[in-house]
Amino acid sequence: MREIQAIMRQIASSITYLPCLDEKCVFDVLAYTDTDVAVPFTWIESDPKLIANPQMVKLHSFDTKIHRVDTLVSYKNDEWDEQ
């Protein structure tokens, strides 16, 4: 449980270096799993959500005896479009 709390704190503190958003936004939380893993019934399967010119920030990862969780924030870097 402490590992998940640490990830949530890191996501919240990442606003200091993520781009400022002036309009309302939607955030997708994606979970990539092995094909043989049982997932909750309420999860929806989707295609990969690829971002053009992505900027990625790797966050805290942790490993239990059962699961490995890697976290990453990925967003579009509009500055690259202007160049």
mmCIF file with all atom_site columns, C-alpha atoms in Angstrom:
data_model
loop_
_atom_site.group_PDB
_atom_site.id
_atom_site.type_symbol
_atom_site.label_atom_id
_atom_site.label_alt_id
_atom_site.label_comp_id
_atom_site.label_asym_id
_atom_site.label_entity_id
_atom_site.label_seq_id
_atom_site.pdbx_PDB_ins_code
_atom_site.Cartn_x
_atom_site.Cartn_y
_atom_site.Cartn_z
_atom_site.occupancy
_atom_site.B_iso_or_equiv
_atom_site.pdbx_formal_charge
_atom_site.auth_seq_id
_atom_site.auth_comp_id
_atom_site.auth_asym_id
_atom_site.auth_atom_id
_atom_site.pdbx_PDB_model_num
ATOM 1  C CA . MET A 1 1  ? 0.000   0.000   0.000   1.00 0.00 ? 1  MET A CA 1
ATOM 2  C CA . ARG A 1 2  ? 2.864   2.416   0.745   1.00 0.00 ? 2  ARG A CA 1
ATOM 3  C CA . GLU A 1 3  ? 4.197   1.974   -2.781  1.00 0.00 ? 3  GLU A CA 1
ATOM 4  C CA . ILE A 1 4  ? 0.888   3.091   -4.317  1.00 0.00 ? 4  ILE A CA 1
ATOM 5  C CA . GLN A 1 5  ? 0.772   6.075   -1.941  1.00 0.00 ? 5  GLN A CA 1
ATOM 6  C CA . ALA A 1 6  ? 4.303   7.025   -3.024  1.00 0.00 ? 6  ALA A CA 1
ATOM 7  C CA . ILE A 1 7  ? 3.287   6.879   -6.694  1.00 0.00 ? 7  ILE A CA 1
ATOM 8  C CA . MET A 1 8  ? 0.215   9.047   -6.046  1.00 0.00 ? 8  MET A CA 1
ATOM 9  C CA . ARG A 1 9  ? 2.387   11.621  -4.230  1.00 0.00 ? 9  ARG A CA 1
ATOM 10 C CA . GLN A 1 10 ? 4.871   11.599  -7.102  1.00 0.00 ? 10 GLN A CA 1
ATOM 11 C CA . ILE A 1 11 ? 2.104   12.140  -9.680  1.00 0.00 ? 11 ILE A CA 1
ATOM 12 C CA . ALA A 1 12 ? 0.714   15.037  -7.628  1.00 0.00 ? 12 ALA A CA 1
ATOM 13 C CA . SER A 1 13 ? 4.164   16.621  -7.258  1.00 0.00 ? 13 SER A CA 1
ATOM 14 C CA . SER A 1 14 ? 4.943   16.234  -10.971 1.00 0.00 ? 14 SER A CA 1
ATOM 15 C CA . ILE A 1 15 ? 2.837   19.303  -11.760 1.00 0.00 ? 15 ILE A CA 1
ATOM 16 C CA . THR A 1 16 ? 5.937   21.413  -11.139 1.00 0.00 ? 16 THR A CA 1
ATOM 17 C CA . TYR A 1 17 ? 7.569   20.188  -14.359 1.00 0.00 ? 17 TYR A CA 1
ATOM 18 C CA . LEU A 1 18 ? 4.648   19.032  -16.509 1.00 0.00 ? 18 LEU A CA 1
ATOM 19 C CA . PRO A 1 19 ? 3.215   21.567  -18.983 1.00 0.00 ? 19 PRO A CA 1
ATOM 20 C CA . CYS A 1 20 ? 0.574   24.005  -17.783 1.00 0.00 ? 20 CYS A CA 1
ATOM 21 C CA . LEU A 1 21 ? -2.876  23.218  -19.192 1.00 0.00 ? 21 LEU A CA 1
ATOM 22 C CA . ASP A 1 22 ? -5.237  26.132  -19.776 1.00 0.00 ? 22 ASP A CA 1
ATOM 23 C CA . GLU A 1 23 ? -8.296  24.169  -20.868 1.00 0.00 ? 23 GLU A CA 1
ATOM 24 C CA . LYS A 1 24 ? -10.197 21.198  -19.461 1.00 0.00 ? 24 LYS A CA 1
ATOM 25 C CA . CYS A 1 25 ? -8.489  17.891  -20.160 1.00 0.00 ? 25 CYS A CA 1
ATOM 26 C CA . VAL A 1 26 ? -9.150  14.190  -20.020 1.00 0.00 ? 26 VAL A CA 1
ATOM 27 C CA . PHE A 1 27 ? -6.559  11.809  -18.660 1.00 0.00 ? 27 PHE A CA 1
ATOM 28 C CA . ASP A 1 28 ? -6.404  8.164   -19.662 1.00 0.00 ? 28 ASP A CA 1
ATOM 29 C CA . VAL A 1 29 ? -4.960  5.697   -17.191 1.00 0.00 ? 29 VAL A CA 1
ATOM 30 C CA . LEU A 1 30 ? -3.607  2.737   -19.120 1.00 0.00 ? 30 LEU A CA 1
ATOM 31 C CA . ALA A 1 31 ? -2.582  -0.590  -17.664 1.00 0.00 ? 31 ALA A CA 1
ATOM 32 C CA . TYR A 1 32 ? -0.475  -2.850  -19.847 1.00 0.00 ? 32 TYR A CA 1
ATOM 33 C CA . THR A 1 33 ? -0.609  -6.443  -18.673 1.00 0.00 ? 33 THR A CA 1
ATOM 34 C CA . ASP A 1 34 ? 0.544   -9.825  -19.845 1.00 0.00 ? 34 ASP A CA 1
ATOM 35 C CA . THR A 1 35 ? -2.073  -11.568 -21.981 1.00 0.00 ? 35 THR A CA 1
ATOM 36 C CA . ASP A 1 36 ? -2.684  -14.299 -19.406 1.00 0.00 ? 36 ASP A CA 1
ATOM 37 C CA . VAL A 1 37 ? -3.447  -11.919 -16.509 1.00 0.00 ? 37 VAL A CA 1
ATOM 38 C CA . ALA A 1 38 ? -6.995  -11.718 -15.153 1.00 0.00 ? 38 ALA A CA 1
ATOM 39 C CA . VAL A 1 39 ? -8.182  -8.105  -15.056 1.00 0.00 ? 39 VAL A CA 1
ATOM 40 C CA . PRO A 1 40 ? -11.183 -6.573  -13.260 1.00 0.00 ? 40 PRO A CA 1
ATOM 41 C CA . PHE A 1 41 ? -14.499 -6.882  -15.080 1.00 0.00 ? 41 PHE A CA 1
ATOM 42 C CA . THR A 1 42 ? -14.933 -3.086  -15.118 1.00 0.00 ? 42 THR A CA 1
ATOM 43 C CA . TRP A 1 43 ? -11.730 -2.511  -17.112 1.00 0.00 ? 43 TRP A CA 1
ATOM 44 C CA . ILE A 1 44 ? -12.149 -1.833  -20.824 1.00 0.00 ? 44 ILE A CA 1
ATOM 45 C CA . GLU A 1 45 ? -9.749  -3.259  -23.383 1.00 0.00 ? 45 GLU A CA 1
ATOM 46 C CA . SER A 1 46 ? -8.445  -0.709  -25.876 1.00 0.00 ? 46 SER A CA 1
ATOM 47 C CA . ASP A 1 47 ? -5.814  -0.128  -28.498 1.00 0.00 ? 47 ASP A CA 1
ATOM 48 C CA . PRO A 1 48 ? -2.563  1.610   -27.525 1.00 0.00 ? 48 PRO A CA 1
ATOM 49 C CA . LYS A 1 49 ? -2.966  5.370   -27.086 1.00 0.00 ? 49 LYS A CA 1
ATOM 50 C CA . LEU A 1 50 ? -0.001  6.717   -29.030 1.00 0.00 ? 50 LEU A CA 1
ATOM 51 C CA . ILE A 1 51 ? 1.000   10.365  -28.711 1.00 0.00 ? 51 ILE A CA 1
ATOM 52 C CA . ALA A 1 52 ? 2.795   12.270  -31.477 1.00 0.00 ? 52 ALA A CA 1
ATOM 53 C CA . ASN A 1 53 ? 6.034   13.885  -30.236 1.00 0.00 ? 53 ASN A CA 1
ATOM 54 C CA . PRO A 1 54 ? 5.697   12.444  -26.730 1.00 0.00 ? 54 PRO A CA 1
ATOM 55 C CA . GLN A 1 55 ? 7.512   13.723  -23.701 1.00 0.00 ? 55 GLN A CA 1
ATOM 56 C CA . MET A 1 56 ? 7.781   11.028  -21.026 1.00 0.00 ? 56 MET A CA 1
ATOM 57 C CA . VAL A 1 57 ? 8.464   11.280  -17.324 1.00 0.00 ? 57 VAL A CA 1
ATOM 58 C CA . LYS A 1 58 ? 9.259   8.009   -15.570 1.00 0.00 ? 58 LYS A CA 1
ATOM 59 C CA . LEU A 1 59 ? 7.862   7.783   -12.069 1.00 0.00 ? 59 LEU A CA 1
ATOM 60 C CA . HIS A 1 60 ? 8.475   5.446   -9.143  1.00 0.00 ? 60 HIS A CA 1
ATOM 61 C CA . SER A 1 61 ? 8.283   1.696   -9.803  1.00 0.00 ? 61 SER A CA 1
ATOM 62 C CA . PHE A 1 62 ? 7.822   -1.107  -7.347  1.00 0.00 ? 62 PHE A CA 1
ATOM 63 C CA . ASP A 1 63 ? 7.870   -4.867  -7.257  1.00 0.00 ? 63 ASP A CA 1
ATOM 64 C CA . THR A 1 64 ? 5.921   -7.255  -5.042  1.00 0.00 ? 64 THR A CA 1
ATOM 65 C CA . LYS A 1 65 ? 6.295   -10.984 -4.966  1.00 0.00 ? 65 LYS A CA 1
ATOM 66 C CA . ILE A 1 66 ? 3.289   -11.141 -7.315  1.00 0.00 ? 66 ILE A CA 1
ATOM 67 C CA . HIS A 1 67 ? 3.383   -7.979  -9.490  1.00 0.00 ? 67 HIS A CA 1
ATOM 68 C CA . ARG A 1 68 ? 5.774   -5.441  -10.964 1.00 0.00 ? 68 ARG A CA 1
ATOM 69 C CA . VAL A 1 69 ? 4.409   -1.935  -11.468 1.00 0.00 ? 69 VAL A CA 1
ATOM 70 C CA . ASP A 1 70 ? 6.192   0.628   -13.645 1.00 0.00 ? 70 ASP A CA 1
ATOM 71 C CA . THR A 1 71 ? 4.674   4.099   -13.897 1.00 0.00 ? 71 THR A CA 1
ATOM 72 C CA . LEU A 1 72 ? 5.121   6.763   -16.535 1.00 0.00 ? 72 LEU A CA 1
ATOM 73 C CA . VAL A 1 73 ? 3.474   10.050  -17.483 1.00 0.00 ? 73 VAL A CA 1
ATOM 74 C CA . SER A 1 74 ? 3.430   10.683  -21.227 1.00 0.00 ? 74 SER A CA 1
ATOM 75 C CA . TYR A 1 75 ? 2.225   13.907  -22.820 1.00 0.00 ? 75 TYR A CA 1
ATOM 76 C CA . LYS A 1 76 ? 2.405   15.715  -26.142 1.00 0.00 ? 76 LYS A CA 1
ATOM 77 C CA . ASN A 1 77 ? 5.253   18.187  -26.450 1.00 0.00 ? 77 ASN A CA 1
ATOM 78 C CA . ASP A 1 78 ? 3.739   21.064  -28.453 1.00 0.00 ? 78 ASP A CA 1
ATOM 79 C CA . GLU A 1 79 ? 7.071   22.902  -28.552 1.00 0.00 ? 79 GLU A CA 1
ATOM 80 C CA . TRP A 1 80 ? 8.417   20.250  -30.929 1.00 0.00 ? 80 TRP A CA 1
ATOM 81 C CA . ASP A 1 81 ? 5.529   20.939  -33.350 1.00 0.00 ? 81 ASP A CA 1
ATOM 82 C CA . GLU A 1 82 ? 6.590   24.584  -33.640 1.00 0.00 ? 82 GLU A CA 1
ATOM 83 C CA . GLN A 1 83 ? 10.144  23.776  -34.747 1.00 0.00 ? 83 GLN A CA 1
#
